[in-house]
Amino acid sequence: MPSTSPVPPIAELLDSTRQSACHLEMRDVYAVAPESTELAAWRRTGQRSGPESAYWRSWVELVRRAVARGVSVRRARVVSEPVTEYIRFEHAGTPVNLAAGEDVRWLPRRHASDIALPGNDFWLLDGRLVRFGHFNGDGALTGHELTEEPAVLELCSAAFETVWSRAVPHDQYRIH
């Protein structure tokens, strides 16, 4: 069953991860407040800030700590094509994810039709814990949920690995 206690921040969970952290993103638009300034700047300039910027610094440090402990950090994105403006924004920022130590792949949604996917984005941590992210229709974050339910772990693991095996590495993915 999902946890009813407050869900720890992803930084706390990732800091306690020992082997693997897999993140599956399936939305074409996110409207999370911390990104609004970065998104506005990208719209004006076409450029994303770098890994040492205030926007990225804490994430980059978090991922680097995890990778230094031997944690494999993988992120897969299932996207509609042609991609949305937001996905173009994410694509432009992905070199920072890579510089931090993440491995990132992209899967066009048309190649995911036969994959059993959970209804929400998630982090799968050490194969033992799933942290779902809940969003409203406009992409605003509405909350998180934790579970250690074996059937959910199995679904999320299988979904992530299938997406990962079909997805295109970031350096080979061309946005349409």
XYZ file of C-alpha atoms in Angstrom:
176
model
C 0.000 0.000 0.000
C 1.134 3.584 -0.613
C 2.666 5.418 2.319
C 0.353 7.764 4.208
C 3.235 9.553 5.941
C 4.862 12.636 4.402
C 7.000 11.756 1.397
C 10.663 12.679 1.810
C 12.219 14.988 -0.787
C 13.930 13.213 -3.680
C 17.285 14.536 -2.422
C 16.885 12.656 0.855
C 15.851 9.474 -0.938
C 18.634 9.686 -3.514
C 21.200 10.330 -0.776
C 20.166 7.012 0.804
C 20.219 5.091 -2.493
C 23.060 2.591 -2.819
C 22.809 0.945 -6.258
C 20.336 2.398 -8.718
C 17.975 5.280 -9.284
C 15.696 5.093 -12.322
C 13.423 7.977 -13.265
C 10.635 7.590 -15.837
C 9.068 10.795 -17.156
C 5.986 10.490 -19.352
C 4.442 13.964 -19.532
C 4.866 16.379 -22.422
C 4.463 19.424 -20.186
C 5.495 20.117 -16.620
C 4.589 23.349 -14.870
C 6.664 23.165 -11.729
C 7.313 26.509 -10.067
C 11.087 26.168 -9.575
C 11.519 25.966 -13.353
C 9.522 29.062 -14.299
C 12.465 31.505 -14.277
C 14.751 29.081 -16.137
C 12.029 28.402 -18.720
C 11.416 32.135 -19.240
C 15.154 32.746 -19.736
C 15.383 29.867 -22.217
C 12.417 31.286 -24.153
C 14.223 34.647 -24.405
C 17.703 33.370 -25.207
C 17.434 29.785 -26.423
C 20.139 28.901 -23.880
C 20.019 26.874 -20.662
C 22.162 27.652 -17.660
C 25.139 25.444 -16.823
C 25.830 22.949 -14.047
C 27.318 25.551 -11.704
C 24.304 27.871 -11.950
C 22.044 28.442 -8.952
C 19.276 26.648 -10.859
C 21.253 23.405 -11.339
C 23.828 23.411 -8.533
C 21.989 21.377 -5.883
C 20.805 18.760 -8.394
C 24.251 18.366 -9.917
C 25.837 17.986 -6.470
C 23.194 15.429 -5.451
C 23.693 13.290 -8.553
C 27.470 13.532 -8.345
C 27.361 12.326 -4.714
C 25.197 9.371 -5.735
C 27.387 8.456 -8.703
C 30.517 8.744 -6.535
C 28.978 6.087 -4.238
C 28.511 3.812 -7.260
C 24.810 4.542 -7.869
C 23.660 4.214 -11.471
C 21.321 7.156 -12.211
C 19.190 6.657 -15.321
C 16.410 8.879 -16.668
C 14.077 7.876 -19.505
C 11.603 10.224 -21.132
C 8.599 9.067 -23.155
C 7.662 11.952 -25.450
C 5.078 12.779 -28.081
C 6.353 13.896 -31.473
C 6.480 16.533 -32.648
C 7.688 17.503 -29.201
C 6.208 20.297 -27.111
C 8.027 23.500 -26.296
C 8.619 22.134 -22.802
C 10.315 18.994 -24.136
C 12.574 21.225 -26.263
C 13.455 23.038 -23.037
C 14.222 19.719 -21.281
C 16.276 18.508 -24.234
C 18.334 21.718 -24.156
C 19.086 21.180 -20.458
C 19.909 17.479 -20.637
C 23.668 18.046 -21.163
C 23.706 19.226 -17.543
C 22.038 15.983 -16.409
C 24.728 14.083 -18.313
C 27.542 16.218 -16.872
C 26.237 15.440 -13.386
C 26.495 11.706 -14.110
C 23.007 10.738 -15.236
C 22.405 8.595 -18.296
C 19.401 9.912 -20.248
C 17.383 8.334 -23.051
C 14.326 9.381 -25.062
C 11.524 7.183 -26.390
C 9.008 8.505 -28.907
C 5.555 7.697 -27.517
C 4.586 5.819 -30.687
C 7.175 3.175 -29.701
C 5.604 2.692 -26.257
C 2.096 1.581 -27.239
C 2.624 -2.031 -26.186
C 4.393 -1.276 -22.885
C 2.460 -1.588 -19.621
C 3.230 1.798 -18.074
C 2.135 3.025 -14.656
C -0.191 6.014 -14.676
C 2.363 8.405 -13.201
C 5.996 9.398 -13.462
C 8.195 7.711 -10.895
C 11.579 7.186 -9.348
C 12.523 3.553 -8.676
C 15.223 3.476 -6.000
C 17.381 0.395 -5.477
C 14.541 -1.695 -6.874
C 12.871 -1.492 -3.438
C 11.013 1.812 -3.357
C 8.866 3.731 -5.843
C 8.235 7.455 -5.479
C 5.402 8.547 -7.762
C 4.923 12.156 -8.788
C 1.346 13.333 -9.236
C 0.547 16.213 -11.598
C -2.627 17.952 -12.637
C -3.688 18.234 -16.276
C -1.722 21.449 -16.756
C 1.470 19.849 -15.453
C 1.550 21.345 -11.964
C 2.848 19.049 -9.245
C 0.088 18.029 -6.845
C 2.025 15.634 -4.625
C 4.069 12.482 -4.219
C 3.414 8.947 -3.079
C 5.763 6.210 -1.843
C 5.229 2.495 -2.114
C 7.146 -0.705 -1.531
C 4.262 -2.852 -2.825
C 5.897 -5.794 -4.670
C 3.478 -5.723 -7.616
C 4.063 -1.991 -8.096
C 7.839 -2.437 -7.863
C 7.597 -5.165 -10.492
C 5.427 -3.031 -12.811
C 7.679 0.003 -12.524
C 10.865 -1.995 -12.969
C 9.543 -3.808 -16.041
C 8.177 -0.570 -17.517
C 11.421 1.304 -16.985
C 13.632 -1.465 -18.359
C 11.440 -1.907 -21.447
C 11.398 1.827 -22.127
C 15.162 1.984 -21.524
C 15.878 -0.854 -23.949
C 13.914 0.882 -26.733
C 14.907 4.461 -26.009
C 17.488 6.504 -27.866
C 20.522 7.842 -25.967
C 20.406 11.622 -25.585
C 23.334 12.274 -27.925
C 21.523 10.403 -30.708
C 17.994 11.719 -30.157
C 16.927 14.506 -32.496
C 13.864 16.432 -31.433
C 11.114 16.777 -34.028
